[in-house]
Tab-separated table of C-alpha atoms in Angstrom:
chain	number	residue	atom	x	y	z
I	116	MET	CA	99.988	176.195	61.155
I	117	LYS	CA	103.009	173.716	60.297
I	118	VAL	CA	104.181	174.614	64.169
I	119	GLY	CA	100.389	174.197	65.396
I	120	ARG	CA	100.155	170.449	63.600
I	121	ARG	CA	103.779	169.523	64.985
I	122	LEU	CA	102.691	170.616	68.651
I	123	VAL	CA	99.598	168.557	68.159
I	124	ILE	CA	101.454	165.417	66.905
I	125	LEU	CA	103.990	165.936	69.680
I	126	LEU	CA	101.093	166.019	72.428
I	127	ALA	CA	99.418	162.998	71.103
I	128	VAL	CA	102.685	160.861	70.982
I	129	VAL	CA	103.140	161.886	74.890
I	130	LEU	CA	99.617	161.008	75.548
I	131	ALA	CA	100.184	157.562	74.087
I	132	VAL	CA	103.454	156.956	75.764
I	133	GLY	CA	102.021	157.969	79.079
I	134	LEU	CA	98.738	155.722	78.617
I	135	SER	CA	101.320	152.764	77.707
I	136	LEU	CA	103.225	153.208	80.653
I	137	VAL	CA	99.890	153.164	83.049
I	138	ALA	CA	98.609	150.084	81.315
I	139	GLY	CA	101.875	148.738	81.494
I	140	ARG	CA	101.992	149.350	85.382
I	141	ALA	CA	98.490	148.127	85.633
I	142	VAL	CA	99.491	144.678	84.144
I	143	GLN	CA	102.275	144.130	86.407
I	144	GLY	CA	100.111	144.963	89.514
I	145	ALA	CA	97.622	142.445	88.375
I	146	HIS	CA	100.319	139.539	87.775
I	147	ALA	CA	101.792	140.542	91.109
I	148	SER	CA	98.105	140.180	92.985
I	149	THR	CA	97.621	136.702	91.193
I	150	LYS	CA	100.988	135.135	92.263
I	151	VAL	CA	100.732	131.543	92.152
I	152	ALA	CA	100.406	129.670	95.650
I	153	ASN	CA	102.973	126.750	96.475
I	154	LEU	CA	102.219	123.611	98.447
I	155	THR	CA	104.901	121.266	99.695
I	156	ILE	CA	104.244	117.577	100.223
I	157	TRP	CA	106.686	114.924	102.059
I	158	VAL	CA	106.119	111.636	101.039
I	159	ASP	CA	107.744	108.430	101.042
I	160	ASN	CA	108.717	106.812	97.705
I	161	VAL	CA	106.215	104.160	97.752
I	162	GLN	CA	103.488	106.792	97.793
I	163	LYS	CA	105.230	109.372	95.327
I	164	PRO	CA	103.867	108.183	92.213
I	165	ALA	CA	99.940	108.248	93.296
I	166	VAL	CA	100.134	111.311	95.169
I	167	THR	CA	101.906	113.273	92.150
I	168	LYS	CA	99.195	111.989	89.989
I	169	VAL	CA	96.341	113.199	92.025
I	170	THR	CA	97.862	116.534	93.140
I	171	ASP	CA	99.023	117.214	89.358
I	172	ALA	CA	95.314	117.105	88.495
I	173	TRP	CA	93.954	118.950	91.309
I	174	ALA	CA	96.765	121.758	91.064
I	175	SER	CA	96.096	122.213	87.294
I	176	ARG	CA	92.204	122.772	88.158
I	177	ARG	CA	93.240	125.108	91.294
I	178	GLY	CA	95.947	126.993	89.338
I	179	VAL	CA	98.510	126.290	92.140
I	180	ASN	CA	101.762	124.367	92.495
I	181	VAL	CA	102.277	121.490	94.220
I	182	ASN	CA	105.884	120.128	95.087
I	183	VAL	CA	105.699	116.367	95.991
I	184	GLN	CA	109.101	116.030	97.807
I	185	TYR	CA	110.601	112.525	98.722
I	186	HIS	CA	111.347	112.298	102.561
I	187	SER	CA	112.303	109.053	104.560
I	188	PHE	CA	108.990	107.966	106.193
I	189	GLY	CA	110.940	106.941	109.185
I	190	THR	CA	112.287	110.399	109.860
I	191	ILE	CA	109.006	112.575	108.869
I	192	ARG	CA	107.672	112.828	112.354
I	193	ASP	CA	110.926	113.889	114.092
I	194	ASP	CA	112.153	116.097	111.069
I	195	LEU	CA	108.708	117.944	111.493
I	196	LYS	CA	109.612	119.019	114.733
I	197	THR	CA	112.919	120.586	113.910
I	198	VAL	CA	112.337	121.742	110.287
I	199	LYS	CA	112.632	125.508	109.524
I	200	PRO	CA	109.686	127.228	108.401
I	201	GLU	CA	110.804	128.316	105.093
I	202	ASN	CA	111.746	124.727	104.570
I	203	ALA	CA	108.755	122.846	106.191
I	204	PRO	CA	105.994	120.827	104.284
I	205	ASP	CA	102.350	121.987	104.101
I	206	MET	CA	101.499	118.272	104.163
I	207	ILE	CA	102.812	114.982	105.088
I	208	VAL	CA	102.181	111.311	104.791
I	209	ALA	CA	101.825	109.715	108.049
I	210	ALA	CA	101.254	106.747	110.267
I	211	HIS	CA	98.170	107.005	112.446
I	212	ASP	CA	100.118	106.411	115.708
I	213	TRP	CA	101.799	109.689	115.585
I	214	THR	CA	98.499	111.607	115.543
I	215	GLY	CA	98.453	111.876	119.546
I	216	ASP	CA	102.204	113.167	119.454
I	217	LEU	CA	101.951	115.747	116.412
I	218	ALA	CA	98.443	116.907	117.704
I	219	ALA	CA	99.549	117.376	121.139
I	220	ASN	CA	102.485	119.454	119.877
I	221	GLY	CA	100.462	121.683	117.702
I	222	LEU	CA	102.230	120.460	114.641
I	223	VAL	CA	99.085	119.655	112.645
I	224	LEU	CA	95.706	121.117	111.840
I	225	GLN	CA	92.360	119.728	112.471
I	226	LEU	CA	90.612	118.632	109.315
I	227	PHE	CA	86.809	118.905	108.421
I	228	PRO	CA	85.813	116.748	105.422
I	229	ARG	CA	82.512	116.720	103.842
I	230	LYS	CA	79.635	114.437	105.709
I	231	ALA	CA	79.101	112.587	102.455
I	232	LEU	CA	82.944	111.597	102.169
I	233	LYS	CA	83.157	110.873	105.728
I	234	LYS	CA	80.545	108.219	105.651
I	235	GLN	CA	82.568	106.496	103.015
I	236	PHE	CA	85.082	105.497	105.757
I	237	PRO	CA	84.525	102.961	108.632
I	238	LYS	CA	84.513	104.782	111.922
I	239	TYR	CA	87.455	103.076	113.153
I	240	ALA	CA	89.917	104.140	110.091
I	241	LEU	CA	88.839	107.887	111.384
I	242	ASP	CA	89.338	107.305	114.918
I	243	ALA	CA	92.794	106.214	114.228
I	244	PHE	CA	93.503	109.724	113.133
I	245	SER	CA	91.442	111.534	115.915
I	246	TYR	CA	92.840	112.995	119.167
I	247	GLY	CA	90.826	114.380	121.640
I	248	GLY	CA	87.600	113.635	119.682
I	249	LYS	CA	89.014	115.561	116.741
I	250	LEU	CA	90.166	114.398	113.315
I	251	TYR	CA	93.772	115.285	112.458
I	252	GLY	CA	94.395	112.994	109.238
I	253	ALA	CA	92.665	111.727	106.189
I	254	PRO	CA	93.188	107.674	106.196
I	255	TYR	CA	93.874	106.382	103.022
I	256	ALA	CA	95.228	102.574	103.856
I	257	LEU	CA	94.542	99.814	106.411
I	258	GLU	CA	96.885	97.194	107.454
I	259	ASN	CA	96.401	94.185	109.673
I	260	VAL	CA	97.170	90.462	110.158
I	261	GLY	CA	95.033	87.559	109.182
I	262	LEU	CA	95.028	83.854	109.789
I	263	VAL	CA	96.794	82.419	106.723
I	264	VAL	CA	95.518	78.801	106.207
I	265	ASP	CA	97.400	76.114	103.841
I	266	THR	CA	94.268	74.478	102.363
I	267	SER	CA	95.947	71.513	101.219
I	268	LEU	CA	96.830	70.321	104.699
I	269	VAL	CA	93.695	71.719	106.558
I	270	LYS	CA	90.110	72.979	106.186
I	271	VAL	CA	89.395	76.495	106.685
I	272	PRO	CA	88.141	76.657	110.275
I	273	LYS	CA	84.810	78.422	110.974
I	274	THR	CA	85.019	77.848	114.845
I	275	PHE	CA	87.869	78.649	117.286
I	276	ALA	CA	87.356	74.889	118.515
I	277	GLN	CA	88.112	73.771	114.901
I	278	PHE	CA	91.155	75.941	114.583
I	279	GLU	CA	92.628	74.472	117.821
I	280	ARG	CA	91.819	70.938	116.974
I	281	GLU	CA	93.272	71.050	113.665
I	282	ALA	CA	96.410	72.871	114.443
I	283	LEU	CA	97.096	70.619	117.106
I	284	ALA	CA	96.648	67.539	115.086
I	285	TYR	CA	99.072	68.919	112.483
I	286	MET	CA	101.568	69.517	114.995
I	287	HIS	CA	101.362	65.751	116.014
I	288	LYS	CA	101.814	64.566	112.596
I	289	ALA	CA	105.567	65.117	112.698
I	290	SER	CA	108.362	66.154	114.842
I	291	GLY	CA	109.201	69.958	114.449
I	292	ASN	CA	105.845	70.795	113.220
I	293	ILE	CA	104.044	74.017	114.633
I	294	ALA	CA	100.563	74.397	115.773
I	295	VAL	CA	99.958	78.045	114.797
I	296	SER	CA	102.930	80.041	113.193
I	297	VAL	CA	102.407	83.232	115.329
I	298	PRO	CA	105.852	85.299	115.993
I	299	GLN	CA	106.913	86.331	119.464
I	300	GLY	CA	110.346	85.683	120.285
I	301	SER	CA	112.233	86.691	123.457
I	302	GLY	CA	111.239	90.263	123.057
I	303	GLY	CA	107.488	89.275	122.559
I	304	ASP	CA	104.913	90.701	119.927
I	305	ALA	CA	101.807	92.107	121.324
I	306	TYR	CA	100.879	93.009	117.437
I	307	HIS	CA	100.621	89.686	116.193
I	308	MET	CA	99.219	88.268	119.419
I	309	TYR	CA	96.438	90.732	119.400
I	310	PRO	CA	93.561	88.548	117.818
I	311	PHE	CA	94.045	86.080	120.786
I	312	PHE	CA	93.958	89.237	123.191
I	313	SER	CA	90.873	90.784	121.903
I	314	GLY	CA	89.407	87.252	121.458
I	315	LEU	CA	89.713	86.756	125.295
I	316	GLY	CA	87.974	90.245	126.113
I	317	GLY	CA	91.393	92.183	126.236
I	318	TYR	CA	91.841	95.719	125.237
I	319	VAL	CA	94.386	98.508	125.797
I	320	PHE	CA	92.782	101.771	126.680
I	321	GLY	CA	89.136	102.423	127.075
I	322	HIS	CA	87.403	105.457	125.606
I	323	THR	CA	86.071	108.679	127.264
I	324	LYS	CA	82.520	109.913	126.700
I	325	ASN	CA	83.537	112.065	123.653
I	326	GLY	CA	85.239	108.912	121.992
I	327	ALA	CA	88.689	109.832	123.026
I	328	LEU	CA	91.323	107.168	124.253
I	329	ASN	CA	91.496	107.093	128.011
I	330	PRO	CA	94.963	106.251	129.457
I	331	ASN	CA	93.456	106.011	132.703
I	332	ASP	CA	91.379	102.942	131.618
I	333	ILE	CA	93.806	100.233	130.871
I	334	GLY	CA	92.261	96.868	129.924
I	335	VAL	CA	95.192	94.696	129.876
I	336	ALA	CA	93.943	92.901	133.003
I	337	ASN	CA	90.237	93.826	132.870
I	338	LYS	CA	87.734	91.379	134.624
I	339	LYS	CA	86.586	89.867	131.279
I	340	PHE	CA	89.823	89.024	130.071
I	341	LEU	CA	91.079	87.629	133.485
I	342	LYS	CA	87.918	85.336	133.811
I	343	ASN	CA	89.209	84.005	130.419
I	344	ALA	CA	92.772	83.866	130.973
I	345	HIS	CA	92.935	80.069	132.093
I	346	LEU	CA	92.502	79.537	128.137
I	347	ILE	CA	95.955	80.700	127.634
I	348	ASP	CA	97.236	78.312	130.257
I	349	LYS	CA	95.439	75.589	128.409
I	350	TRP	CA	96.911	76.842	125.061
I	351	ASN	CA	100.339	76.760	126.528
I	352	LYS	CA	100.125	73.385	127.997
I	353	GLU	CA	98.885	71.729	124.835
I	354	GLY	CA	101.399	73.504	122.651
I	355	LEU	CA	99.173	75.675	120.360
I	356	ILE	CA	101.059	78.837	121.102
I	357	ASN	CA	104.705	78.711	121.932
I	358	SER	CA	106.618	82.090	122.458
I	359	LYS	CA	109.828	80.825	121.435
I	360	VAL	CA	108.766	80.971	117.751
I	361	ASP	CA	109.953	84.234	116.430
I	362	TYR	CA	108.992	85.770	113.095
I	363	GLY	CA	111.795	83.887	110.838
I	364	THR	CA	110.698	80.660	112.580
I	365	ALA	CA	107.183	81.181	111.884
I	366	LYS	CA	107.532	82.174	108.475
I	367	ASN	CA	109.719	79.345	107.499
I	368	ALA	CA	107.417	76.660	109.196
I	369	PHE	CA	104.501	77.723	107.115
I	370	LEU	CA	106.445	77.811	103.830
I	371	GLN	CA	108.105	74.387	104.470
I	372	LYS	CA	104.537	72.937	105.405
I	373	LYS	CA	105.602	72.397	108.992
I	374	SER	CA	102.589	74.582	110.047
I	375	ALA	CA	99.232	74.978	108.521
I	376	PHE	CA	98.312	78.243	109.866
I	377	TRP	CA	100.603	81.628	109.963
I	378	ILE	CA	99.507	84.812	111.243
I	379	THR	CA	100.852	87.568	109.219
I	380	GLY	CA	99.897	90.659	107.081
I	381	PRO	CA	99.879	92.015	103.598
I	382	TRP	CA	103.764	92.828	103.539
I	383	GLU	CA	104.104	89.053	102.940
I	384	THR	CA	101.730	89.379	99.811
I	385	ASP	CA	104.571	88.403	97.256
I	386	THR	CA	105.688	85.891	99.477
I	387	LEU	CA	102.528	84.050	99.791
I	388	LYS	CA	101.837	84.587	95.997
I	389	SER	CA	105.154	82.991	94.840
I	390	SER	CA	105.019	80.075	97.529
I	391	GLY	CA	102.888	77.545	95.429
I	392	ILE	CA	100.825	76.961	98.497
I	393	SER	CA	96.944	76.847	98.092
I	394	PHE	CA	95.977	79.101	100.876
I	395	ARG	CA	92.976	81.264	102.247
I	396	ILE	CA	93.243	84.180	104.746
I	397	ILE	CA	90.521	84.677	107.168
I	398	GLN	CA	90.148	86.619	110.334
I	399	MET	CA	90.664	84.556	113.331
I	400	PRO	CA	87.379	82.700	114.494
I	401	LYS	CA	85.827	84.071	117.392
I	402	ILE	CA	87.227	82.823	120.768
I	403	VAL	CA	85.030	84.305	123.512
I	404	TYR	CA	84.634	87.411	121.698
I	405	ARG	CA	85.180	88.301	118.356
I	406	ALA	CA	89.254	88.087	117.495
I	407	VAL	CA	89.950	91.199	115.811
I	408	PRO	CA	93.447	92.319	114.871
I	409	PHE	CA	95.211	95.158	115.458
I	410	LEU	CA	95.151	97.835	112.764
I	411	GLY	CA	97.771	100.219	111.445
I	412	VAL	CA	96.397	103.110	109.175
I	413	GLN	CA	98.354	105.150	106.947
I	414	GLY	CA	97.335	108.709	105.946
I	415	MET	CA	97.908	112.439	104.893
I	416	MET	CA	97.975	115.262	107.483
I	417	VAL	CA	97.961	119.166	107.012
I	418	THR	CA	100.902	120.561	108.989
I	419	LYS	CA	100.785	124.095	111.233
I	420	PHE	CA	103.041	125.301	108.504
I	421	ALA	CA	100.294	125.568	105.940
I	422	ALA	CA	98.788	128.274	107.943
I	423	THR	CA	102.368	129.911	108.313
I	424	HIS	CA	102.864	129.698	104.502
I	425	GLY	CA	99.356	131.064	103.890
I	426	VAL	CA	97.821	127.872	101.932
I	427	GLU	CA	96.081	126.304	104.889
I	428	SER	CA	92.607	126.250	102.891
I	429	LEU	CA	94.113	124.745	99.892
I	430	ALA	CA	95.983	122.260	101.941
I	431	LYS	CA	92.997	121.107	103.632
I	432	ASP	CA	90.903	120.899	100.550
I	433	LEU	CA	93.636	118.676	99.003
I	434	VAL	CA	93.927	116.254	102.026
I	435	ALA	CA	90.228	116.197	103.377
I	436	ASN	CA	88.501	116.270	100.104
I	437	GLU	CA	90.754	115.167	97.167
I	438	MET	CA	92.687	112.583	98.920
I	439	MET	CA	89.663	111.137	100.677
I	440	LYS	CA	87.905	110.079	97.214
I	441	ALA	CA	87.737	106.440	96.214
I	442	SER	CA	89.921	107.373	93.143
I	443	PHE	CA	92.883	108.405	94.910
I	444	GLN	CA	92.717	105.501	97.139
I	445	LEU	CA	92.633	103.047	94.501
I	446	ASP	CA	95.817	104.526	93.111
I	447	MET	CA	97.516	104.410	96.626
I	448	GLU	CA	96.292	100.863	96.692
I	449	ALA	CA	97.969	100.104	93.540
I	450	GLN	CA	101.392	101.718	94.700
I	451	ASN	CA	101.089	100.872	98.099
I	452	GLN	CA	99.771	97.124	98.347
I	453	ARG	CA	97.661	97.953	101.456
I	454	PHE	CA	93.747	97.713	101.491
I	455	PRO	CA	91.905	101.446	100.994
I	456	ALA	CA	90.459	102.765	103.879
I	457	ASN	CA	87.700	104.339	101.682
I	458	LYS	CA	84.997	101.497	101.819
I	459	ILE	CA	83.791	102.382	97.905
I	460	ALA	CA	87.529	101.893	96.774
I	461	GLY	CA	87.757	98.856	98.853
I	462	LYS	CA	84.731	97.092	96.678
I	463	HIS	CA	86.786	97.708	93.626
I	464	VAL	CA	90.239	96.234	94.972
I	465	SER	CA	91.306	93.542	92.511
I	466	ASP	CA	94.078	91.833	93.944
I	467	GLY	CA	92.776	88.434	95.722
I	468	VAL	CA	95.346	88.402	98.410
I	469	LEU	CA	94.829	91.951	99.407
I	470	LYS	CA	91.022	91.587	99.328
I	471	GLN	CA	91.336	88.777	101.797
I	472	PHE	CA	93.498	90.822	104.152
I	473	GLY	CA	91.121	93.513	103.926
I	474	LYS	CA	88.059	91.259	104.910
I	475	ALA	CA	90.416	89.902	107.889
I	476	GLY	CA	90.588	93.291	109.210
I	477	ILE	CA	86.921	94.400	109.389
I	478	GLY	CA	85.987	95.352	113.023
I	479	GLY	CA	89.737	95.765	113.715
I	480	VAL	CA	91.434	98.190	116.637
I	481	PRO	CA	93.593	100.868	115.445
I	482	MET	CA	96.850	100.796	117.706
I	483	PRO	CA	96.281	103.705	120.230
I	484	ASN	CA	97.823	106.891	118.838
I	485	ILE	CA	98.093	108.418	122.204
I	486	PRO	CA	101.871	108.781	123.634
I	487	GLN	CA	100.953	106.384	126.641
I	488	MET	CA	101.058	103.457	124.112
I	489	GLY	CA	104.774	103.406	124.645
I	490	SER	CA	104.487	102.089	127.936
I	491	VAL	CA	102.275	99.410	126.917
I	492	TRP	CA	104.122	97.521	123.933
I	493	ALA	CA	106.969	95.558	125.965
I	494	GLU	CA	104.705	94.792	129.111
I	495	LEU	CA	102.125	93.283	127.031
I	496	GLY	CA	104.286	91.281	124.605
I	497	GLY	CA	106.116	90.384	127.809
I	498	ALA	CA	103.115	88.909	129.393
I	499	TRP	CA	102.477	86.617	126.550
I	500	VAL	CA	106.012	85.617	126.474
I	501	LYS	CA	105.753	84.680	130.197
I	502	SER	CA	102.757	82.610	129.990
I	503	THR	CA	103.212	80.610	126.725
I	504	LYS	CA	106.957	79.547	126.810
I	505	GLY	CA	105.988	76.024	127.781
I	506	PRO	CA	107.061	74.247	130.974
I	507	GLY	CA	107.627	76.639	133.773
I	508	ALA	CA	105.516	79.338	132.392
I	509	THR	CA	103.959	82.092	134.513
I	510	PRO	CA	100.202	81.508	134.944
I	511	ALA	CA	98.484	84.104	132.528
I	512	ARG	CA	96.427	85.599	135.347
I	513	ALA	CA	99.178	86.632	136.921
I	514	ALA	CA	101.334	87.665	134.105
I	515	PHE	CA	98.907	89.982	132.871
I	516	THR	CA	98.011	91.617	136.136
I	517	THR	CA	101.799	92.238	136.589
I	518	ALA	CA	101.864	93.933	133.193
I	519	ALA	CA	98.424	96.049	133.901
I	520	LYS	CA	100.298	97.213	136.975
I	521	ASN	CA	103.680	98.031	135.265
I	522	ILE	CA	102.018	99.750	132.479
I	523	ARG	CA	100.167	102.132	135.154
I	524	ALA	CA	103.286	102.769	136.998
I	525	LYS	CA	105.120	103.732	133.804
I	526	ILE	CA	102.238	105.945	132.614
I	527	ALA	CA	102.053	107.824	136.098
I	528	GLY	CA	105.801	108.268	136.000
I	529	GLY	CA	105.642	109.834	132.715
């Protein structure tokens, strides 16, 4: 009996140990199958706090790890082309004019935000991150110039004729005064001059039927613009615009009250607030057509490496849904000092200067995001320099016709 009992006890112990080992392996297997996903985002220091805030909350809900990694903004696009897959980001902050380059090279993935969320964005903000009619980025911030008016010197103009009259009158008040502080300089500045360009009917590229930019439709010297080009000759003759004014000269003239009007953007918000000047910021009054500015748009993109790393769906959810919400965009506005792309977020911006720049950008034109834009900047800026340099200026019609011809030749030559 004693031997029998011992055998029973021994068998029970062996069975218990065996079950324990089986259970242990099962638990280990379960842990292995629920491996936590890791996502990496490349951001600049400016965006890092807001991106970290929203990703921490999202990652906690989704049970994933998000590594918000600092990367110099100026090198993100080029580094994405050479980075090793194991070190590559799944998402990046980006400027909208990278879109054509990155999409054409297959480095970023198409996004599909919910329709209700897309409606919270102006079409031009979404167009900025679109290429070939497909969306590749989630816009979160808009940047544009406005017309800053020193209200202690002149009235806020309601028409272009009033603006022109007041600017010239102030210029003639004292030697060294400038009619309008819009920067050009020897190299030209097509960006700051764009409100004058659009107001005369100019455009850079037209669009195809599906909404994509058409590099074969160059509007730098289109018929409508050329019909109004004589106004540039008039502005040059009377001194409304002078291409010898560079950025530093324009800024100093306004701050020293040698000019009542300054064309600049939100990067000068702190300067304006500390200047002691009473000012208003408006969109340039309509010339012949609405004088809208160029828009720079910042956003987030999902890279091809998200698919390589097996986190494509997670990355797209974070970028195309979470980061397009008004709450995230307001967090970014607080850090970035740029007007949010989300229209609901825009209604809750509290900074008075930023609100005015945001309003001045309504209806703006995103800087073309296709590679062919590289052939435009110098030629378009140069046409303005040649036609507004004072005595001896090239007639605007000839200057812009030549620019358009040169742009076509550069594009054709690759």
